Short mmCIF file of C-alpha atoms and ligand atoms in Angstrom, two decimals:
data_model
loop_
_atom_site.label_atom_id
_atom_site.label_comp_id
_atom_site.label_asym_id
_atom_site.label_seq_id
_atom_site.Cartn_x
_atom_site.Cartn_y
_atom_site.Cartn_z
CA UNK A 1 96.54 -30.96 71.16
CA UNK A 2 93.38 -32.75 72.33
CA UNK A 3 91.32 -34.26 69.51
CA UNK A 4 87.58 -34.84 69.95
CA UNK A 5 85.37 -37.33 68.13
CA UNK A 6 81.60 -37.73 68.39
CA UNK A 7 80.61 -41.38 68.05
CA UNK A 8 76.89 -41.76 67.29
CA UNK A 9 75.84 -45.23 68.42
CA UNK A 10 78.78 -45.68 70.82
CA UNK A 11 76.55 -47.97 72.90
CA UNK A 12 76.33 -50.45 69.99
CA UNK A 13 78.80 -53.23 69.36
CA UNK A 14 80.59 -51.56 66.43
CA UNK A 15 80.42 -48.14 68.09
CA UNK A 16 81.93 -49.53 71.30
CA UNK A 17 84.80 -51.07 69.35
CA UNK A 18 85.39 -47.77 67.55
CA UNK A 19 85.41 -45.96 70.91
CA UNK A 20 87.95 -48.37 72.41
CA UNK A 21 90.25 -48.06 69.39
CA UNK A 22 90.03 -44.26 69.29
CA UNK A 23 90.52 -44.04 73.06
CA UNK A 24 93.73 -46.03 72.69
CA UNK A 25 94.86 -43.56 70.01
CA UNK A 26 94.50 -40.57 72.35
CA UNK A 27 91.09 -39.27 71.28
CA UNK A 28 88.63 -37.69 73.69
CA UNK A 29 85.11 -38.87 72.91
CA UNK A 30 81.47 -37.93 73.04
CA UNK A 31 79.77 -41.31 73.45
CA UNK A 32 76.27 -41.14 72.01
CA UNK A 33 73.57 -43.62 72.95
CA UNK A 34 69.81 -43.90 72.61
CA UNK A 35 68.32 -46.39 75.10
CA UNK A 36 71.40 -48.10 76.51
CA UNK A 37 72.62 -45.53 79.04
CA UNK A 38 74.16 -48.35 81.09
CA UNK A 39 76.52 -49.35 78.27
CA UNK A 40 77.50 -45.76 77.44
CA UNK A 41 78.16 -44.90 81.09
CA UNK A 42 80.18 -48.08 81.67
CA UNK A 43 82.19 -47.45 78.49
CA UNK A 44 82.94 -43.87 79.56
CA UNK A 45 84.11 -45.11 82.97
CA UNK A 46 86.24 -47.88 81.41
CA UNK A 47 87.95 -45.45 79.03
CA UNK A 48 88.42 -42.73 81.66
CA UNK A 49 90.18 -45.28 83.91
CA UNK A 50 92.43 -46.42 81.05
CA UNK A 51 93.19 -42.94 79.67
CA UNK A 52 92.90 -40.42 82.52
CA UNK A 53 94.33 -37.55 80.44
CA UNK A 54 91.39 -37.75 77.98
CA UNK A 55 87.68 -37.00 78.38
CA UNK A 56 84.77 -39.37 77.72
CA UNK A 57 81.29 -37.89 77.83
CA UNK A 58 78.04 -39.86 77.35
CA UNK A 59 75.40 -38.08 75.27
CA UNK A 60 71.79 -39.23 74.76
CA UNK A 61 69.72 -38.65 71.61
CA UNK A 62 66.98 -40.39 69.64
CA UNK A 63 67.93 -40.14 65.95
CA UNK A 64 64.32 -40.59 64.88
CA UNK A 65 63.95 -37.00 66.12
CA UNK A 66 65.46 -34.50 63.64
CA UNK A 67 64.01 -31.48 65.47
CA UNK A 68 66.06 -31.07 68.63
CA UNK A 69 69.59 -31.28 67.27
CA UNK A 70 70.52 -27.93 68.76
CA UNK A 71 70.50 -29.70 72.13
CA UNK A 72 73.21 -32.04 70.82
CA UNK A 73 75.25 -29.29 69.23
CA UNK A 74 75.12 -27.22 72.44
CA UNK A 75 76.89 -30.05 74.29
CA UNK A 76 79.84 -30.14 71.88
CA UNK A 77 82.89 -27.90 72.15
CA UNK A 78 85.75 -28.63 69.80
CA UNK A 79 85.11 -31.37 67.27
CA UNK A 80 87.52 -33.09 64.90
CA UNK A 81 85.55 -36.15 63.81
CA UNK A 82 82.06 -37.62 63.68
CA UNK A 83 81.40 -41.35 63.32
CA UNK A 84 77.85 -42.50 62.56
CA UNK A 85 77.64 -46.03 63.98
CA UNK A 86 73.96 -46.01 65.03
CA UNK A 87 71.40 -48.03 63.15
CA UNK A 88 68.83 -50.75 62.99
CA UNK A 89 67.16 -52.83 60.31
CA UNK A 90 63.86 -54.55 59.62
CA UNK A 91 63.52 -57.97 57.99
CA UNK A 92 60.50 -58.64 55.79
CA UNK A 93 59.23 -58.25 52.23
CA UNK A 94 59.20 -54.65 51.06
CA UNK A 95 55.49 -54.81 50.25
CA UNK A 96 54.81 -55.18 53.99
CA UNK A 97 56.61 -51.91 54.85
CA UNK A 98 54.80 -49.17 56.74
CA UNK A 99 55.38 -45.45 56.48
CA UNK A 100 56.38 -45.08 60.18
CA UNK A 101 58.96 -47.85 59.78
CA UNK A 102 60.36 -46.33 56.56
CA UNK A 103 60.43 -42.91 58.20
CA UNK A 104 62.43 -44.21 61.18
CA UNK A 105 64.95 -45.97 58.90
CA UNK A 106 65.45 -42.82 56.85
CA UNK A 107 65.73 -40.58 59.89
CA UNK A 108 68.19 -42.72 61.84
CA UNK A 109 70.52 -43.50 58.93
CA UNK A 110 70.22 -40.44 56.70
CA UNK A 111 68.04 -37.46 57.57
CA UNK A 112 69.15 -36.76 61.14
CA UNK A 113 72.86 -37.44 60.46
CA UNK A 114 72.71 -35.07 57.46
CA UNK A 115 70.94 -32.39 59.50
CA UNK A 116 73.50 -32.81 62.27
CA UNK A 117 76.43 -32.52 59.87
CA UNK A 118 75.03 -29.30 58.43
CA UNK A 119 75.22 -27.86 61.95
CA UNK A 120 78.67 -29.32 62.71
CA UNK A 121 80.46 -28.41 59.48
CA UNK A 122 81.93 -25.16 60.83
CA UNK A 123 83.38 -26.95 63.87
CA UNK A 124 84.89 -29.67 61.67
CA UNK A 125 86.36 -27.03 59.34
CA UNK A 126 87.99 -25.28 62.31
CA UNK A 127 89.76 -28.56 63.10
CA UNK A 128 91.74 -28.38 59.84
CA UNK A 129 91.63 -32.21 59.68
CA UNK A 130 87.89 -32.81 60.03
CA UNK A 131 86.74 -36.38 59.54
CA UNK A 132 83.31 -37.92 58.93
CA UNK A 133 82.75 -41.68 58.72
CA UNK A 134 79.45 -43.48 58.28
CA UNK A 135 79.16 -47.18 59.09
CA UNK A 136 77.22 -48.13 55.96
CA UNK A 137 76.60 -51.62 54.68
CA UNK A 138 77.54 -53.89 51.81
CA UNK A 139 73.77 -54.01 51.16
CA UNK A 140 73.97 -50.33 50.19
CA UNK A 141 76.01 -51.50 47.19
CA UNK A 142 74.63 -54.96 46.49
CA UNK A 143 71.05 -54.63 47.72
CA UNK A 144 69.32 -57.33 49.73
CA UNK A 145 65.93 -58.98 49.50
CA UNK A 146 64.00 -58.75 52.80
CA UNK A 147 66.05 -55.65 53.74
CA UNK A 148 65.14 -53.44 50.80
CA UNK A 149 64.47 -50.23 52.72
CA UNK A 150 67.60 -50.76 54.83
CA UNK A 151 69.63 -51.32 51.64
CA UNK A 152 68.21 -48.10 50.23
CA UNK A 153 69.19 -45.93 53.19
CA UNK A 154 72.65 -47.54 53.33
CA UNK A 155 73.09 -46.80 49.61
CA UNK A 156 71.93 -43.29 50.42
CA UNK A 157 74.77 -42.90 52.89
CA UNK A 158 77.27 -43.81 50.15
CA UNK A 159 75.64 -41.39 47.71
CA UNK A 160 75.68 -38.65 50.35
CA UNK A 161 79.40 -38.96 51.14
CA UNK A 162 80.21 -39.11 47.43
CA UNK A 163 78.63 -35.69 46.92
CA UNK A 164 79.34 -34.01 50.27
CA UNK A 165 83.04 -34.87 50.09
CA UNK A 166 83.33 -32.62 47.04
CA UNK A 167 81.84 -29.68 48.90
CA UNK A 168 84.08 -29.84 51.98
CA UNK A 169 87.40 -31.17 50.64
CA UNK A 170 88.82 -27.64 50.46
CA UNK A 171 88.02 -27.26 54.19
CA UNK A 172 90.27 -30.22 55.02
CA UNK A 173 87.27 -32.42 55.84
CA UNK A 174 87.13 -35.99 54.52
CA UNK A 175 83.80 -37.87 54.34
CA UNK A 176 83.71 -41.65 53.82
CA UNK A 177 81.68 -44.80 54.41
CA UNK A 178 83.02 -48.00 55.95
CA UNK A 179 80.60 -50.62 54.66
CA UNK A 180 80.74 -53.94 56.53
CA UNK A 181 79.37 -57.26 55.39
CA UNK A 182 78.06 -59.46 58.21
CA UNK A 183 79.37 -58.52 61.64
CA UNK A 184 79.00 -60.56 64.83
CA UNK A 185 76.89 -58.05 66.79
CA UNK A 186 73.54 -57.98 68.55
CA UNK A 187 71.99 -56.49 65.41
CA UNK A 188 71.99 -60.04 64.03
CA UNK A 189 70.40 -61.51 67.17
CA UNK A 190 67.08 -61.87 65.32
CA UNK A 191 68.56 -64.66 63.15
CA UNK A 192 68.73 -68.26 64.39
CA UNK A 193 71.84 -70.47 64.22
CA UNK A 194 71.01 -72.15 60.85
CA UNK A 195 70.38 -68.77 59.21
CA UNK A 196 73.68 -67.39 60.54
CA UNK A 197 75.49 -70.56 59.37
CA UNK A 198 74.03 -70.13 55.88
CA UNK A 199 75.41 -66.58 55.68
CA UNK A 200 78.77 -67.68 57.06
CA UNK A 201 79.00 -70.35 54.35
CA UNK A 202 78.76 -67.60 51.69
CA UNK A 203 81.57 -65.45 53.12
CA UNK A 204 84.92 -66.19 51.42
CA UNK A 205 86.82 -65.31 54.61
CA UNK A 206 84.84 -68.08 56.35
CA UNK A 207 83.65 -66.01 59.30
CA UNK A 208 81.61 -62.99 60.33
CA UNK A 209 83.57 -59.79 60.93
CA UNK A 210 84.29 -58.90 64.53
CA UNK A 211 83.44 -55.29 65.47
CA UNK A 212 87.17 -54.61 65.67
CA UNK A 213 87.61 -55.53 61.99
CA UNK A 214 85.33 -52.59 61.19
CA UNK A 215 86.71 -50.22 63.83
CA UNK A 216 90.21 -50.62 62.42
CA UNK A 217 89.25 -48.84 59.18
CA UNK A 218 87.43 -46.08 61.06
CA UNK A 219 90.60 -45.49 63.09
CA UNK A 220 92.65 -45.39 59.86
CA UNK A 221 90.31 -42.89 58.20
CA UNK A 222 90.46 -40.60 61.25
CA UNK A 223 94.25 -40.37 61.17
CA UNK A 224 95.66 -36.98 60.09
CA UNK A 225 97.64 -38.84 57.41
CA UNK A 226 94.39 -40.06 55.79
CA UNK A 227 93.75 -36.61 54.33
CA UNK A 228 93.56 -37.59 50.65
CA UNK A 229 90.92 -40.33 50.68
CA UNK A 230 87.43 -38.88 50.53
CA UNK A 231 83.99 -39.58 49.08
CA UNK A 232 84.66 -43.33 49.13
CA UNK A 233 82.86 -46.44 50.33
CA UNK A 234 85.26 -49.03 51.75
CA UNK A 235 83.73 -52.50 51.64
CA UNK A 236 84.91 -54.55 54.64
CA UNK A 237 83.22 -57.85 53.88
CA UNK A 238 85.76 -60.69 53.94
CA UNK A 239 85.18 -60.91 50.19
CA UNK A 240 81.38 -61.27 50.52
CA UNK A 241 79.01 -59.78 47.90
CA UNK A 242 81.12 -56.85 46.62
N1 NAP B 301 75.99 -56.03 62.48
C1 NAP B 301 76.07 -56.13 61.15
O1 NAP B 301 76.09 -57.24 60.58
C2 NAP B 301 76.16 -54.89 60.32
C3 NAP B 301 76.47 -55.03 58.96
C4 NAP B 301 76.55 -53.89 58.16
C5 NAP B 301 76.32 -52.66 58.72
N2 NAP B 301 76.01 -52.53 60.03
C6 NAP B 301 75.75 -51.18 60.55
O2 NAP B 301 76.62 -50.89 61.62
C7 NAP B 301 76.00 -49.92 62.50
C8 NAP B 301 76.12 -50.41 63.92
O3 NAP B 301 75.44 -51.65 64.07
P1 NAP B 301 75.80 -52.73 65.20
O4 NAP B 301 75.94 -54.03 64.52
O5 NAP B 301 76.90 -52.23 66.08
O6 NAP B 301 74.39 -52.75 65.97
P2 NAP B 301 74.02 -52.65 67.53
O7 NAP B 301 75.04 -53.31 68.38
O8 NAP B 301 72.61 -53.13 67.58
O9 NAP B 301 74.06 -51.06 67.82
C9 NAP B 301 73.10 -50.21 67.30
C10 NAP B 301 73.37 -48.80 67.78
O10 NAP B 301 72.42 -47.90 67.17
C11 NAP B 301 71.80 -47.13 68.20
N3 NAP B 301 70.44 -46.80 67.82
C12 NAP B 301 69.44 -47.64 67.42
N4 NAP B 301 68.31 -46.93 67.21
C13 NAP B 301 68.59 -45.64 67.49
C14 NAP B 301 67.84 -44.42 67.49
N5 NAP B 301 66.53 -44.39 67.19
N6 NAP B 301 68.46 -43.27 67.83
C15 NAP B 301 69.77 -43.27 68.16
N7 NAP B 301 70.54 -44.37 68.19
C16 NAP B 301 69.95 -45.54 67.86
C17 NAP B 301 71.82 -48.03 69.43
O11 NAP B 301 71.64 -47.24 70.61
P3 NAP B 301 71.11 -47.88 72.03
O12 NAP B 301 71.58 -49.29 72.08
O13 NAP B 301 71.72 -46.99 73.08
O14 NAP B 301 69.62 -47.75 72.02
C18 NAP B 301 73.22 -48.63 69.30
O15 NAP B 301 74.17 -47.70 69.77
C19 NAP B 301 74.56 -49.77 61.97
O16 NAP B 301 74.45 -48.59 61.21
C20 NAP B 301 74.36 -50.98 61.10
O17 NAP B 301 73.42 -50.73 60.09
C21 NAP B 301 75.93 -53.61 60.85
#
């Protein structure tokens, strides 16, 4: 039977890797993007050519907007899994934060995903093996100076899955966080080479994660056999920080 996953942030580097891994596993995918329609459309075409028996549908939405989610839900038919791989950060002292910036961080990482899940729960329950995975962050556990608000919303994702998992376990739905350390993606493009080298020097594994290192655990958590792990945060950090 066809299994459908919604990947929020499929146009991002981690989301694209998740999409490629799930496509190879036989999933049909809703490929969410915000601004990068080119990447989402190209990814859909790439996957449709590789797996012609499956469906790959781009879907646009701005997660800073929690008010028009019915438009997203109306585009979804069956749904077996949701992966939240969208996100952004800001880098400065917390005392320089603004309310609009804090609002956007909270909406993109927490508020809108939670509001979306409330609408999708019945569909995921109908699946019998519903799966929810957030791409969190090691900073949600360890905290980081200069990314205090980001750390807070990432910790919020872990707190959310911890609680929500208890409410939906009897419906066959698992809810988890995969929390990477430093991943080689465009999200880190704001840092120069010496700053990236300083982080790399702290990572016991001696390198940044590749997006595929993260996608692997998402793929594992979405497997039907992964029915008994829920409410957890899996730290995928090469031994860094946690
Ligand atoms: N890279 C790391 O070192 C690292 C470490 C720990 C955790 N993470 C987390 O991993 C997730 C993916 O990050 P990444 O490294 O793959 O970053 P990325 O390549 O920059 O991708 C970011 C994704 O988020 C989407 N997005 C950004 N703002 C949005 C908005 N307002 N509404 C809807 N979608 C929005 C982007 O959509 P468009 O491009 O279409 O606009 C894109 O799909 C994030 O949650 C991030 O916090 C990353």
